[in-house]
Coordinates of C-alpha atoms in Angstrom, one line a residue:
Chain A
M1 CA 0.0 -0.3 -0.2
R2 CA 1.3 3.4 -0.9
K3 CA -1.1 5.6 0.9
L4 CA -1.6 9.1 0.2
R5 CA -3.8 11.6 2.3
I6 CA -5.5 14.3 0.8
G7 CA -7.0 17.4 2.4
M8 CA -10.4 18.7 0.3
V9 CA -11.5 22.2 1.3
Q10 CA -15.0 23.4 0.2
Q11 CA -16.0 26.7 1.2
H12 CA -18.2 29.7 -0.1
C13 CA -16.2 33.1 -1.1
T14 CA -17.4 36.8 -0.6
A15 CA -16.1 39.9 -1.7
D16 CA -13.9 40.0 1.0
I17 CA -10.7 38.3 -0.5
A18 CA -8.5 38.9 3.1
D19 CA -11.6 36.9 4.8
N20 CA -11.5 34.4 2.0
I21 CA -7.8 34.1 2.1
A22 CA -8.0 33.7 6.0
R23 CA -10.6 30.9 6.1
L24 CA -9.0 28.7 3.5
Q25 CA -5.4 29.0 5.2
G26 CA -7.4 28.2 8.2
Y27 CA -8.6 25.1 6.6
V28 CA -5.5 24.1 5.3
R29 CA -4.2 24.2 8.8
E30 CA -7.0 21.8 10.1
A31 CA -6.2 19.6 7.0
A32 CA -2.7 19.1 7.8
A33 CA -3.5 18.9 11.6
K34 CA -5.9 16.0 10.6
G35 CA -2.8 14.1 8.8
A36 CA -3.3 15.5 5.2
Q37 CA -0.1 15.5 3.3
L38 CA -1.7 17.4 -0.1
V39 CA -4.4 19.9 0.4
V40 CA -6.4 20.8 -2.6
L41 CA -8.2 24.1 -2.9
Q42 CA -11.4 25.2 -5.3
E43 CA -11.0 26.8 -8.5
L44 CA -10.2 30.6 -8.1
H45 CA -10.4 30.1 -4.4
N46 CA -9.3 33.8 -3.8
S47 CA -12.0 35.5 -4.9
L48 CA -15.9 35.6 -5.7
Y49 CA -16.3 33.7 -9.0
F50 CA -15.8 37.2 -10.8
C51 CA -16.6 35.7 -14.6
Q52 CA -20.2 36.0 -14.2
E53 CA -19.9 39.4 -16.1
E54 CA -17.2 40.7 -18.7
N55 CA -15.7 43.6 -16.7
T56 CA -12.2 44.9 -17.7
K57 CA -12.0 46.1 -13.9
L58 CA -12.1 42.7 -12.9
C59 CA -8.5 42.1 -14.3
D60 CA -7.2 43.6 -11.4
L61 CA -8.0 40.3 -9.7
A62 CA -5.2 38.8 -11.5
E63 CA -1.7 38.0 -10.1
P64 CA 1.5 37.1 -11.1
I65 CA 3.2 33.6 -10.7
P66 CA 5.2 33.8 -8.5
G67 CA 3.5 36.1 -6.8
P68 CA 1.6 37.2 -3.5
S69 CA -0.3 34.0 -3.3
T70 CA 2.4 31.5 -4.1
E71 CA 4.5 33.5 -1.5
S72 CA 1.5 33.3 1.4
F73 CA 0.5 29.8 0.5
G74 CA 4.3 28.9 -0.1
A75 CA 5.3 29.9 3.7
L76 CA 2.2 28.0 5.0
A77 CA 3.4 24.9 2.7
R78 CA 6.7 25.1 4.1
E79 CA 5.6 25.6 7.7
L80 CA 3.3 22.6 7.4
G81 CA 5.3 20.5 5.5
I82 CA 2.8 19.5 2.8
V83 CA 2.0 19.9 -1.1
I84 CA -0.9 22.3 -1.4
V85 CA -2.6 22.8 -4.8
L86 CA -3.8 26.6 -5.6
S87 CA -5.9 27.8 -8.4
L88 CA -5.1 31.4 -9.6
F89 CA -6.0 34.1 -11.6
E90 CA -2.8 34.6 -13.4
R91 CA -1.4 38.0 -14.9
R92 CA 1.2 36.8 -17.4
T93 CA 1.2 40.1 -19.0
P94 CA -1.3 42.7 -20.0
G95 CA -3.7 41.1 -22.3
I96 CA -2.8 37.7 -21.2
Y97 CA -4.5 36.2 -18.3
H98 CA -4.9 32.4 -17.4
N99 CA -6.9 30.1 -15.1
T100 CA -3.9 28.5 -13.7
A101 CA -3.3 26.0 -11.0
V102 CA 0.0 26.1 -9.0
V103 CA 1.5 23.1 -7.1
L104 CA 3.8 24.3 -3.8
E105 CA 5.9 21.5 -2.9
T106 CA 6.6 20.9 1.2
D107 CA 9.8 23.3 1.3
G108 CA 7.1 26.1 -0.2
S109 CA 8.6 26.4 -3.8
I110 CA 6.8 26.3 -6.6
A111 CA 6.8 22.4 -8.2
G112 CA 4.4 23.2 -11.3
K113 CA 1.8 24.8 -13.0
Y114 CA -1.0 24.0 -15.1
R115 CA -2.9 26.6 -17.3
K116 CA -6.6 25.5 -18.1
M117 CA -7.1 24.3 -21.3
H118 CA -10.7 23.7 -22.2
I119 CA -12.2 27.3 -21.5
P120 CA -15.8 27.2 -21.1
D121 CA -18.5 30.2 -21.8
D122 CA -22.0 30.4 -21.3
P123 CA -24.3 32.6 -19.6
L124 CA -22.7 33.5 -15.9
F125 CA -19.5 31.8 -16.7
Y126 CA -18.0 34.3 -19.3
E127 CA -14.7 32.8 -18.9
K128 CA -13.4 33.0 -22.5
F129 CA -13.4 36.8 -21.7
Y130 CA -10.8 36.7 -19.0
F131 CA -8.9 33.3 -19.8
T132 CA -6.3 33.0 -22.5
P133 CA -6.7 28.8 -23.5
G134 CA -3.5 27.4 -21.8
D135 CA -0.3 26.9 -23.9
M136 CA 1.5 24.1 -21.6
G137 CA -0.6 21.0 -22.6
F138 CA -1.6 18.2 -20.3
Q139 CA 1.8 17.8 -18.3
P140 CA 1.5 16.0 -15.0
I141 CA 3.5 18.0 -12.1
K142 CA 6.3 16.1 -10.0
T143 CA 5.9 16.4 -6.6
S144 CA 7.9 14.5 -3.7
L145 CA 4.2 12.9 -2.9
A146 CA 3.2 11.7 -6.5
T147 CA 2.9 12.9 -10.0
L148 CA -0.3 15.2 -10.0
G149 CA -2.7 14.9 -13.0
I150 CA -4.1 18.9 -12.3
L151 CA -7.1 19.7 -14.5
V152 CA -9.3 22.3 -13.8
C153 CA -13.1 22.8 -13.7
W154 CA -14.6 22.6 -17.7
D155 CA -11.8 20.2 -18.2
Q156 CA -13.6 17.7 -16.6
W157 CA -16.2 17.2 -19.1
Y158 CA -13.2 16.1 -21.6
P159 CA -12.2 12.3 -21.4
E160 CA -9.2 13.5 -23.7
A161 CA -7.7 15.4 -20.9
A162 CA -8.2 13.0 -18.4
R163 CA -6.3 10.5 -20.7
A164 CA -3.5 12.4 -21.7
M165 CA -2.5 13.2 -18.0
A166 CA -2.9 9.5 -17.6
L167 CA -0.3 8.7 -20.9
N168 CA 1.8 11.4 -19.3
G169 CA 2.1 9.6 -16.2
A170 CA 0.0 11.2 -13.9
E171 CA -0.9 9.0 -10.5
L172 CA -4.1 11.0 -9.8
L173 CA -6.3 13.2 -11.3
I174 CA -7.4 16.9 -9.5
Y175 CA -9.7 19.0 -10.5
P176 CA -10.2 22.6 -8.7
T177 CA -13.5 23.4 -9.9
A178 CA -16.2 26.0 -9.8
I179 CA -19.8 24.9 -10.7
G180 CA -23.2 25.5 -10.0
G181 CA -26.8 26.3 -11.1
V182 CA -28.3 28.9 -12.7
P183 CA -31.7 30.2 -11.9
T184 CA -33.1 29.5 -15.6
D185 CA -32.6 25.7 -15.0
P186 CA -35.3 23.9 -13.1
D187 CA -34.6 21.9 -10.0
W188 CA -34.7 18.6 -11.8
E189 CA -32.4 19.6 -14.5
Q190 CA -29.9 20.9 -11.9
A191 CA -30.2 17.6 -10.1
Q192 CA -29.3 15.7 -13.4
Q193 CA -26.6 18.1 -14.4
R194 CA -24.8 17.7 -11.2
Q195 CA -25.2 14.0 -11.4
A196 CA -23.5 14.1 -14.8
W197 CA -21.1 16.1 -13.4
Q198 CA -20.1 13.7 -11.2
L199 CA -20.8 10.5 -13.4
V200 CA -18.3 12.0 -16.4
Q201 CA -15.5 12.3 -13.7
R202 CA -16.0 8.8 -12.0
G203 CA -15.6 7.6 -15.5
H204 CA -12.6 9.3 -16.2
S205 CA -11.5 7.5 -12.8
V206 CA -12.5 4.1 -14.3
A207 CA -11.3 4.5 -17.4
N208 CA -7.6 5.4 -16.7
G209 CA -7.7 3.2 -13.2
L210 CA -6.8 6.8 -11.3
P211 CA -8.3 8.1 -8.4
V212 CA -9.9 11.3 -8.9
I213 CA -9.9 14.7 -6.4
T214 CA -12.4 17.0 -7.1
V215 CA -12.9 20.4 -5.3
N216 CA -15.8 22.6 -5.8
R217 CA -16.8 25.7 -4.1
T218 CA -20.2 26.0 -2.1
G219 CA -22.7 29.0 -1.6
V220 CA -24.9 31.6 -3.8
E221 CA -22.5 34.0 -5.3
P222 CA -25.1 36.9 -6.9
D223 CA -25.0 38.2 -10.2
P224 CA -23.1 41.7 -10.1
T225 CA -25.0 43.0 -13.2
G226 CA -28.6 42.2 -11.3
H227 CA -29.9 40.8 -14.3
S228 CA -30.1 37.2 -12.8
T229 CA -30.1 36.0 -9.1
G230 CA -26.3 34.4 -9.7
I231 CA -25.0 31.0 -9.5
D232 CA -26.1 28.6 -6.6
F233 CA -22.6 26.6 -6.5
W234 CA -23.3 22.8 -5.8
G235 CA -20.4 21.9 -3.4
H236 CA -20.5 18.1 -3.2
S237 CA -16.8 18.1 -3.7
F238 CA -16.0 14.4 -3.7
A239 CA -13.0 11.6 -4.2
T240 CA -12.7 8.5 -6.1
G241 CA -10.4 5.4 -5.7
A242 CA -9.0 4.1 -9.1
Q243 CA -12.0 2.1 -10.1
G244 CA -14.6 5.1 -9.6
E245 CA -15.8 3.8 -6.8
L246 CA -16.5 7.1 -3.9
L247 CA -14.2 7.6 -1.0
T248 CA -15.8 11.0 0.2
E249 CA -18.6 13.2 -0.7
F250 CA -19.1 16.6 0.5
E251 CA -22.7 18.2 1.2
K252 CA -24.0 21.0 -0.9
A253 CA -23.9 23.4 1.7
E254 CA -20.8 22.1 3.8
E255 CA -18.1 24.1 4.1
G256 CA -14.8 22.9 5.8
V257 CA -12.0 20.0 5.3
R258 CA -12.7 16.5 4.5
V259 CA -9.5 14.3 4.6
V260 CA -9.5 11.1 2.8
E261 CA -6.6 8.5 2.1
V262 CA -6.2 6.7 -1.3
D263 CA -3.6 3.9 -2.3
L264 CA -1.7 4.6 -5.1
E265 CA -0.8 1.2 -5.6
Q266 CA -4.4 0.2 -6.3
S267 CA -3.8 2.0 -9.8
E268 CA -1.5 -1.1 -10.7
Y269 CA -4.1 -3.6 -9.3
V270 CA -7.1 -2.6 -11.5
R271 CA -4.8 -2.0 -14.3
R272 CA -3.3 -5.5 -14.2
G273 CA -6.9 -6.6 -14.0
W274 CA -8.5 -4.7 -16.6
P275 CA -5.5 -3.2 -18.8
F276 CA -7.2 -1.0 -20.9
L277 CA -4.2 1.0 -21.8
R278 CA -2.6 -2.4 -23.2
D279 CA -5.4 -2.4 -26.0
R280 CA -6.0 1.1 -27.1
R281 CA -6.3 1.5 -30.8
I282 CA -3.9 3.9 -31.8
D283 CA -3.8 3.3 -35.1
A284 CA -7.3 4.4 -35.5
Y285 CA -7.9 7.3 -33.3
D286 CA -7.1 9.9 -35.8
V287 CA -10.5 11.6 -35.9
L288 CA -10.0 12.6 -32.1
L289 CA -7.4 15.2 -33.6
K290 CA -10.1 16.7 -35.6
R291 CA -13.0 19.1 -35.0
Y292 CA -15.6 16.9 -36.5
G293 CA -15.5 13.6 -38.4
L294 CA -17.8 14.0 -41.6
D295 CA -16.5 17.5 -43.1
Chain B
M1 CA -39.3 15.5 -29.9
R2 CA -37.8 12.6 -32.2
K3 CA -38.6 9.6 -30.2
L4 CA -36.9 6.0 -30.6
R5 CA -38.4 3.3 -29.2
I6 CA -35.7 0.5 -28.7
G7 CA -36.2 -3.0 -27.6
M8 CA -33.6 -4.7 -25.4
V9 CA -33.1 -8.2 -25.0
Q10 CA -31.4 -10.1 -22.1
Q11 CA -31.3 -13.5 -22.0
H12 CA -29.0 -16.4 -21.0
C13 CA -27.7 -19.1 -23.5
T14 CA -27.1 -22.8 -23.5
A15 CA -25.3 -25.2 -25.8
D16 CA -28.8 -25.3 -27.5
I17 CA -28.2 -23.2 -30.3
A18 CA -31.6 -23.6 -31.9
D19 CA -33.2 -22.8 -28.6
N20 CA -31.1 -19.8 -28.2
I21 CA -32.1 -18.6 -31.3
A22 CA -36.0 -19.5 -31.2
R23 CA -35.9 -17.7 -27.7
L24 CA -34.2 -14.4 -29.3
Q25 CA -36.6 -14.1 -32.0
G26 CA -39.6 -14.8 -29.8
Y27 CA -38.4 -11.9 -27.6
V28 CA -37.7 -9.7 -30.7
R29 CA -41.2 -10.3 -31.7
E30 CA -42.5 -9.3 -28.3
A31 CA -40.3 -6.4 -28.5
A32 CA -42.0 -5.3 -31.7
A33 CA -45.4 -6.2 -30.2
K34 CA -44.3 -3.8 -27.2
G35 CA -43.5 -0.6 -30.0
A36 CA -40.1 -1.3 -30.4
Q37 CA -38.4 0.2 -33.8
L38 CA -34.9 -1.2 -32.9
V39 CA -34.2 -4.2 -31.1
V40 CA -30.6 -4.7 -29.8
L41 CA -29.4 -8.3 -28.6
Q42 CA -26.7 -9.0 -26.4
E43 CA -23.1 -10.0 -27.7
L44 CA -22.6 -13.4 -29.5
H45 CA -26.1 -14.0 -28.8
N46 CA -26.7 -17.1 -30.5
S47 CA -24.3 -19.6 -28.6
L48 CA -22.7 -19.7 -25.0
Y49 CA -19.8 -17.1 -24.4
F50 CA -17.3 -19.7 -26.4
C51 CA -14.3 -17.7 -25.3
Q52 CA -14.2 -19.2 -21.6
E53 CA -11.5 -21.4 -23.4
E54 CA -9.1 -21.5 -26.6
N55 CA -10.0 -24.2 -28.6
T56 CA -9.9 -24.2 -32.5
K57 CA -12.6 -26.6 -32.9
L58 CA -14.9 -23.8 -31.5
C59 CA -14.3 -21.6 -35.0
D60 CA -16.9 -23.9 -36.5
L61 CA -19.4 -21.5 -34.5
A62 CA -18.2 -18.8 -36.7
E63 CA -20.6 -17.9 -39.8
P64 CA -19.9 -15.7 -42.9
I65 CA -21.9 -12.3 -43.2
P66 CA -23.8 -12.6 -45.2
G67 CA -25.0 -15.7 -44.1
P68 CA -27.5 -17.9 -41.8
S69 CA -28.0 -15.4 -39.2
T70 CA -28.3 -12.4 -41.0
E71 CA -30.8 -14.6 -43.3
S72 CA -33.2 -15.5 -40.5
F73 CA -33.2 -12.5 -38.3
G74 CA -33.1 -10.4 -42.0
A75 CA -36.6 -12.1 -42.6
L76 CA -37.7 -11.2 -39.1
A77 CA -36.7 -7.7 -39.3
R78 CA -38.5 -7.6 -43.0
E79 CA -41.8 -9.2 -41.3
L80 CA -42.1 -7.0 -38.5
G81 CA -40.6 -3.7 -40.3
I82 CA -38.2 -3.2 -37.2
V83 CA -34.0 -2.5 -37.4
I84 CA -32.2 -5.1 -35.4
V85 CA -28.8 -5.0 -34.1
L86 CA -27.0 -8.5 -34.2
S87 CA -23.6 -9.5 -32.8
L88 CA -22.1 -12.5 -34.5
F89 CA -18.9 -14.5 -34.7
E90 CA -18.1 -13.9 -38.3
R91 CA -15.8 -16.2 -40.3
R92 CA -14.3 -14.2 -43.0
T93 CA -11.9 -16.4 -44.3
P94 CA -9.8 -19.2 -42.6
G95 CA -7.6 -17.6 -40.0
I96 CA -9.6 -14.6 -39.8
Y97 CA -12.4 -14.6 -37.5
H98 CA -14.0 -11.1 -36.1
N99 CA -16.2 -10.4 -33.2
T100 CA -18.9 -8.4 -35.2
A101 CA -22.3 -6.4 -35.0
V102 CA -24.5 -6.2 -38.1
V103 CA -27.4 -3.8 -38.2
L104 CA -30.5 -5.1 -40.2
E105 CA -32.5 -2.8 -42.0
T106 CA -36.7 -2.6 -41.9
D107 CA -36.6 -4.4 -45.6
G108 CA -34.3 -7.0 -44.1
S109 CA -31.2 -5.9 -45.8
I110 CA -27.6 -5.4 -44.1
A111 CA -27.6 -1.7 -43.0
G112 CA -23.6 -1.9 -42.0
K113 CA -21.7 -3.8 -39.6
Y114 CA -19.0 -3.1 -37.1
R115 CA -16.0 -5.3 -36.3
K116 CA -15.0 -5.0 -32.8
M117 CA -12.0 -2.8 -32.4
H118 CA -10.6 -3.6 -29.0
I119 CA -10.1 -7.3 -28.2
P120 CA -9.8 -8.1 -24.4
D121 CA -8.0 -11.3 -23.0
D122 CA -8.1 -12.1 -19.5
P123 CA -9.0 -15.4 -17.8
L124 CA -12.1 -16.9 -18.9
F125 CA -12.4 -14.0 -21.6
Y126 CA -9.6 -15.4 -24.2
E127 CA -10.9 -13.1 -27.0
K128 CA -7.4 -12.7 -28.5
F129 CA -7.5 -16.2 -29.7
Y130 CA -10.4 -16.0 -31.5
F131 CA -11.0 -12.1 -32.9
T132 CA -9.0 -10.4 -35.2
P133 CA -9.1 -6.9 -34.0
G134 CA -11.5 -4.8 -36.0
D135 CA -10.3 -3.0 -39.5
M136 CA -13.4 -1.1 -40.4
G137 CA -12.6 1.9 -37.7
F138 CA -15.2 3.8 -36.0
Q139 CA -18.1 4.3 -38.5
P140 CA -21.7 4.8 -36.8
I141 CA -24.1 2.6 -39.1
K142 CA -27.1 4.8 -41.1
T143 CA -30.3 3.5 -40.8
S144 CA -33.8 4.8 -41.9
L145 CA -34.6 5.3 -37.6
A146 CA -31.4 7.3 -36.7
T147 CA -27.4 6.9 -37.3
L148 CA -26.3 4.1 -34.8
G149 CA -22.9 4.4 -33.3
I150 CA -22.0 0.3 -32.5
L151 CA -19.6 -0.8 -30.1
V152 CA -19.1 -4.3 -28.9
C153 CA -18.3 -4.9 -24.9
W154 CA -14.6 -4.1 -24.2
D155 CA -14.7 -1.2 -26.2
Q156 CA -17.5 0.2 -23.9
W157 CA -14.3 0.9 -21.4
Y158 CA -12.8 3.4 -24.2
P159 CA -13.7 7.2 -24.1
E160 CA -12.0 7.5 -27.3
A161 CA -14.4 4.9 -29.1
A162 CA -17.4 6.6 -28.0
R163 CA -15.9 9.8 -28.9
A164 CA -15.0 8.7 -32.5
M165 CA -18.6 7.6 -33.1
A166 CA -19.8 11.0 -32.1
L167 CA -17.4 12.7 -34.2
N168 CA -18.4 10.4 -37.0
G169 CA -21.9 11.2 -36.7
A170 CA -23.6 8.7 -34.3
E171 CA -26.7 9.7 -32.5
L172 CA -26.9 6.9 -30.2
L173 CA -24.3 4.3 -28.6
I174 CA -25.2 0.8 -28.7
Y175 CA -23.1 -1.7 -26.6
P176 CA -23.9 -5.8 -27.4
T177 CA -21.9 -7.0 -24.5
A178 CA -21.2 -10.0 -22.5
I179 CA -19.6 -9.3 -18.7
G180 CA -19.9 -11.0 -15.7
G181 CA -17.8 -12.0 -12.4
V182 CA -15.4 -14.6 -12.2
P183 CA -15.1 -16.8 -8.6
T184 CA -11.4 -15.4 -8.3
D185 CA -13.4 -12.3 -7.2
P186 CA -15.0 -11.6 -4.2
D187 CA -18.5 -9.9 -3.9
W188 CA -17.6 -6.9 -2.7
E189 CA -15.1 -6.5 -6.0
Q190 CA -18.0 -7.5 -8.8
A191 CA -20.0 -5.1 -7.2
Q192 CA -17.4 -2.7 -7.4
Q193 CA -16.8 -3.6 -11.4
R194 CA -20.2 -3.8 -12.3
Q195 CA -20.8 -0.4 -10.9
A196 CA -17.4 0.7 -12.7
W197 CA -18.9 -0.7 -16.0
Q198 CA -22.0 1.4 -15.8
L199 CA -20.2 4.8 -14.7
V200 CA -17.5 4.3 -17.4
Q201 CA -20.4 4.2 -19.9
R202 CA -22.8 6.6 -18.3
G203 CA -19.9 8.6 -18.7
H204 CA -19.4 8.4 -22.4
S205 CA -23.4 9.5 -22.5
V206 CA -22.6 12.7 -20.8
A207 CA -19.1 13.3 -22.6
N208 CA -21.0 12.9 -25.7
G209 CA -24.6 14.0 -25.2
L210 CA -25.7 10.8 -26.6
P211 CA -27.9 8.0 -25.3
V212 CA -26.4 4.6 -24.6
I213 CA -28.2 1.4 -24.7
T214 CA -26.2 -1.4 -23.2
V215 CA -27.4 -5.2 -23.7
N216 CA -25.7 -7.9 -21.5
R217 CA -26.5 -11.6 -21.2
T218 CA -27.6 -13.0 -17.8
G219 CA -27.0 -16.7 -16.3
V220 CA -24.3 -18.4 -15.4
E221 CA -22.3 -20.8 -18.5
P222 CA -19.6 -23.2 -16.6
D223 CA -16.1 -23.5 -17.7
P224 CA -15.8 -26.2 -20.1
T225 CA -12.1 -26.7 -19.0
G226 CA -13.9 -27.7 -15.3
H227 CA -10.8 -25.1 -14.2
S228 CA -13.1 -22.8 -12.8
T229 CA -16.6 -22.3 -12.0
G230 CA -17.4 -20.5 -15.1
I231 CA -18.7 -17.1 -15.7
D232 CA -21.8 -15.5 -13.8
F233 CA -23.1 -12.6 -16.2
W234 CA -24.2 -9.7 -14.6
G235 CA -27.5 -8.7 -16.5
H236 CA -28.0 -5.3 -15.3
S237 CA -28.7 -4.3 -19.4
F238 CA -29.6 -0.5 -19.1
A239 CA -30.2 2.7 -20.9
T240 CA -29.4 6.5 -20.6
G241 CA -30.5 9.5 -22.1
A242 CA -28.2 11.7 -23.8
Q243 CA -26.8 13.6 -20.0
G244 CA -26.4 9.9 -18.7
E245 CA -29.5 9.6 -16.7
L246 CA -30.7 6.4 -16.5
L247 CA -33.9 5.3 -18.1
T248 CA -34.0 1.8 -17.5
E249 CA -32.0 -1.0 -16.1
F250 CA -32.6 -4.7 -15.8
E251 CA -32.2 -7.0 -13.0
K252 CA -29.0 -9.4 -12.9
A253 CA -30.9 -12.7 -13.5
E254 CA -34.0 -11.0 -15.5
E255 CA -34.5 -12.6 -18.9
G256 CA -36.8 -11.0 -21.3
V257 CA -37.4 -7.7 -23.1
R258 CA -37.6 -3.9 -22.2
V259 CA -38.7 -1.3 -24.6
V260 CA -37.4 2.3 -23.7
E261 CA -37.9 5.6 -25.3
V262 CA -35.0 8.0 -26.3
D263 CA -35.6 11.2 -27.9
L264 CA -32.8 12.1 -30.3
E265 CA -33.4 15.6 -30.0
Q266 CA -32.5 16.2 -26.3
S267 CA -28.7 16.0 -27.7
E268 CA -28.7 19.0 -29.4
Y269 CA -30.6 20.5 -26.3
V270 CA -27.9 19.1 -23.8
R271 CA -24.9 19.9 -26.5
R272 CA -26.3 23.6 -26.7
G273 CA -26.0 24.1 -23.0
W274 CA -23.2 22.3 -22.5
P275 CA -21.0 22.5 -25.9
F276 CA -18.4 20.1 -24.9
L277 CA -17.5 19.8 -28.7
R278 CA -16.8 23.2 -29.5
D279 CA -14.1 23.8 -26.8
R280 CA -12.1 20.3 -27.6
R281 CA -8.3 21.2 -27.6
I282 CA -7.3 19.4 -30.6
D283 CA -4.0 21.2 -31.0
A284 CA -3.2 19.4 -27.9
Y285 CA -4.4 16.0 -28.1
D286 CA -1.4 14.2 -29.9
V287 CA -0.4 12.1 -26.9
L288 CA -3.5 10.2 -27.4
L289 CA -2.4 8.9 -30.9
K290 CA 0.5 7.0 -28.6
R291 CA 0.8 3.9 -26.3
Y292 CA 2.4 5.8 -23.6
G293 CA 3.5 9.6 -23.4
L294 CA 6.7 9.2 -21.6
D295 CA 9.0 7.1 -23.7

């Protein structure tokens, strides 16, 4: 057994960034106190989910990497001797911003980063306005604990992304995310959407024989334009083992920490039993590199 | 709404091929009488699942396409005015056999065939001995009812196969299958495996915005070598809508017909709401055409 104890922090955010960060850091300490070796935070955890409107002023929220967040959370990682997965609004240069996950090593240094590759855009989730699509590909990040396949939110719908991380050596898949319901969708449909969201990610776990760790935000965040009632984030952060089995799942409105233990040797066990990677038809997948196959 | 009523036939098989076929044809009639426009049979439905041993004599079970099964089921398709999905052991030439699905049109003609692309091989499922891997790619089959993305059993674990069918125009995914438990796996593990089997396919439904129809066999089939207690087939055939939601699910030991109605227009609805295909990073998926990314 090669056990890894992972802390998952699900929280609500407000316009008070200092308070958001103070609570995050408190939960990271709590996770470490509960034995977590690796702590995962939700997508864009420092602020409100600002993509509900298209507003150039909000680019002020972006920060360089390295920058203030990698400094302060890096100090915390070093103090606690843990690995931390951040999700930041990266300012690369004026006119180029990214939605970027950063992995901090146990000594506080930056182990690596991942720039969100698949960028969504739909009402209240206007991410294409803010985020330049990632240009670093699907490269897992090596840490002293394990090789982490970090993906972000909308990436979670893409089997290609999960597979690419697996083929590039990821030992587990980690998804910081910010997903919720919009008031135009009725309750039954939000329930079906939330189920679909979990299903597809558990499917990635099964198809690749890897644990999946998904950390979402919770709470209602009002629409700053006043045109809608905003986003009701789903919470329901969850973790699976290497065969898609649920290890833990938060409640919708739950705020706080859960620590889950995954066994990284389970992947070898399930991949020996069901060796999907052995039988991939790489001679016949050309259409996967096309937008559409028929024209 | 563009409704399609699909009959699913889950049955057990014995060494009495004539009886297996007679029961299948009875269930096809029952499905048509219940309004099915399309009927799907399980993998290798005419016989026992013969791949529990490697025995050249069993190649006698193979038949040409067109051949006896396409003749007799073709006559039935014509009589009932329905489309039927068969799963046959194809004899192409001595030394080349395939695991092949055949779609029969409402006039009894052959609409198209699909040769299983991903071939498994594990204890009691020695398929690599019998089946040459398919050489027709992932081409959906056009029928008067819809364009069918037919895949077979082991294919169900591959997101690549489902995506390829979707990109090539499939309007639904159909999986004839023969999966069950082996006695060396304890009950908890079989339960987890069966859940993984359903999860990954519901995940394909979500990722591609397509209904999934999976028809499995039921019953225990003894190991002809006497070295084990054979395979306990899982049954649990199921169908989903275009967002992975379960529409119906058989019991494990249930034998018979269920008719499920899918709405082919739901795919456009869910793909407009969550346009995953719009945002695929086809510039960054090269590793999907490799066996492994690191060497």
